[in-house]
Amino acid sequence: MFKSKLIIVASSLFLISGLTVTKVVQAQQNNQNNHTQTSASNTETELIGIAEAAIQTENDILVNGNIIAALNRNPRSSRAKVALQKRFEKILERRKFLANRKIGFKGFQTKLDIKNIQINGDTATLEAKEKTIRDYDLSVMPPNAPKTTESHTDHLFSFVLRNGQWELSSDQLLNVPSPPIKPDEKSVPVDPSVTPADPLAPQTGIQSSFLILRLRY
């Protein structure tokens, strides 16, 4: 009888021990899964922040005409500077071109609607739609000019991980008109989504259309 009780107690202890080990293993696995999910979420947040800073900086340059000041106002844009430096310079050209047509801006509001994020090791891509409203500077515009202009642009941002830090490697604009075929055509495009009544809409006439076609970057 005494031996039977010992066997029952030993069996119970074995079962309890087994359950405890199982719970510990499950807890470790859950912690690992949570850590992985948190890490992925942090990376996505970082990538979105870089992309948002990039478009903020682009619009800041168009409105205020100063690349360095725009970069300083958007610290995360330093991770996009190398990839977009040439575009920043093109935006200054665009600003000058518009100023010659008596078109200027005094402010903007912009946001990114995220469509998809893919992270693969040390590379990543982010698909998003930029929605930007720019406020016209009516002090330099014609009396009948609208107060604002709105544009929607689809982006494909590509990123690379360098020295433990994500950086923008390219930003492909997906719904911008193609430039003229002739390599000697020197012009800059407008926003593709503006209405004909908007001052940014392409002017009529072949020559002026070519001039405006490449106004955007």
mmCIF file of N, CA and C in Angstrom, residues 25 51 70 74 108 111 114 133 157 162 167 204 209 216:
data_model
loop_
_atom_site.group_PDB
_atom_site.id
_atom_site.type_symbol
_atom_site.label_atom_id
_atom_site.label_comp_id
_atom_site.label_asym_id
_atom_site.label_seq_id
_atom_site.Cartn_x
_atom_site.Cartn_y
_atom_site.Cartn_z
ATOM 1 N N VAL A 25 8.570 26.274 -22.341
ATOM 2 C CA VAL A 25 8.931 26.259 -23.761
ATOM 3 C C VAL A 25 7.967 27.121 -24.560
ATOM 4 N N ALA A 51 10.187 57.683 -45.672
ATOM 5 C CA ALA A 51 9.428 58.041 -46.878
ATOM 6 C C ALA A 51 8.651 59.337 -46.670
ATOM 7 N N ALA A 70 15.355 72.782 -45.831
ATOM 8 C CA ALA A 70 14.321 71.743 -45.869
ATOM 9 C C ALA A 70 14.825 70.452 -45.230
ATOM 10 N N ASN A 74 13.513 68.467 -41.642
ATOM 11 C CA ASN A 74 13.063 67.070 -41.691
ATOM 12 C C ASN A 74 14.266 66.156 -41.455
ATOM 13 N N PHE A 108 1.960 73.946 -47.676
ATOM 14 C CA PHE A 108 1.502 72.658 -48.191
ATOM 15 C C PHE A 108 1.102 71.746 -47.038
ATOM 16 N N LYS A 111 0.508 63.860 -47.122
ATOM 17 C CA LYS A 111 0.454 62.616 -46.353
ATOM 18 C C LYS A 111 0.666 61.443 -47.299
ATOM 19 N N ILE A 114 -0.281 54.296 -47.100
ATOM 20 C CA ILE A 114 0.563 53.119 -47.315
ATOM 21 C C ILE A 114 -0.263 51.983 -47.911
ATOM 22 N N ILE A 133 -1.682 68.795 -50.894
ATOM 23 C CA ILE A 133 -2.380 70.033 -51.202
ATOM 24 C C ILE A 133 -1.404 71.179 -50.990
ATOM 25 N N PHE A 157 8.934 53.198 -53.047
ATOM 26 C CA PHE A 157 10.180 53.498 -52.340
ATOM 27 C C PHE A 157 10.978 52.203 -52.161
ATOM 28 N N ARG A 162 22.175 49.724 -44.315
ATOM 29 C CA ARG A 162 23.625 49.956 -44.340
ATOM 30 C C ARG A 162 24.099 50.280 -42.928
ATOM 31 N N GLU A 167 18.218 53.166 -45.231
ATOM 32 C CA GLU A 167 18.344 54.354 -46.063
ATOM 33 C C GLU A 167 17.529 54.172 -47.333
ATOM 34 N N THR A 204 -2.033 74.942 -73.630
ATOM 35 C CA THR A 204 -2.326 74.434 -74.970
ATOM 36 C C THR A 204 -1.207 74.815 -75.913
ATOM 37 N N SER A 209 3.340 72.611 -74.391
ATOM 38 C CA SER A 209 3.104 71.295 -73.800
ATOM 39 C C SER A 209 4.414 70.575 -73.565
ATOM 40 N N ARG A 216 7.868 68.079 -63.632
ATOM 41 C CA ARG A 216 7.917 67.393 -62.332
ATOM 42 C C ARG A 216 9.244 66.676 -62.155
#
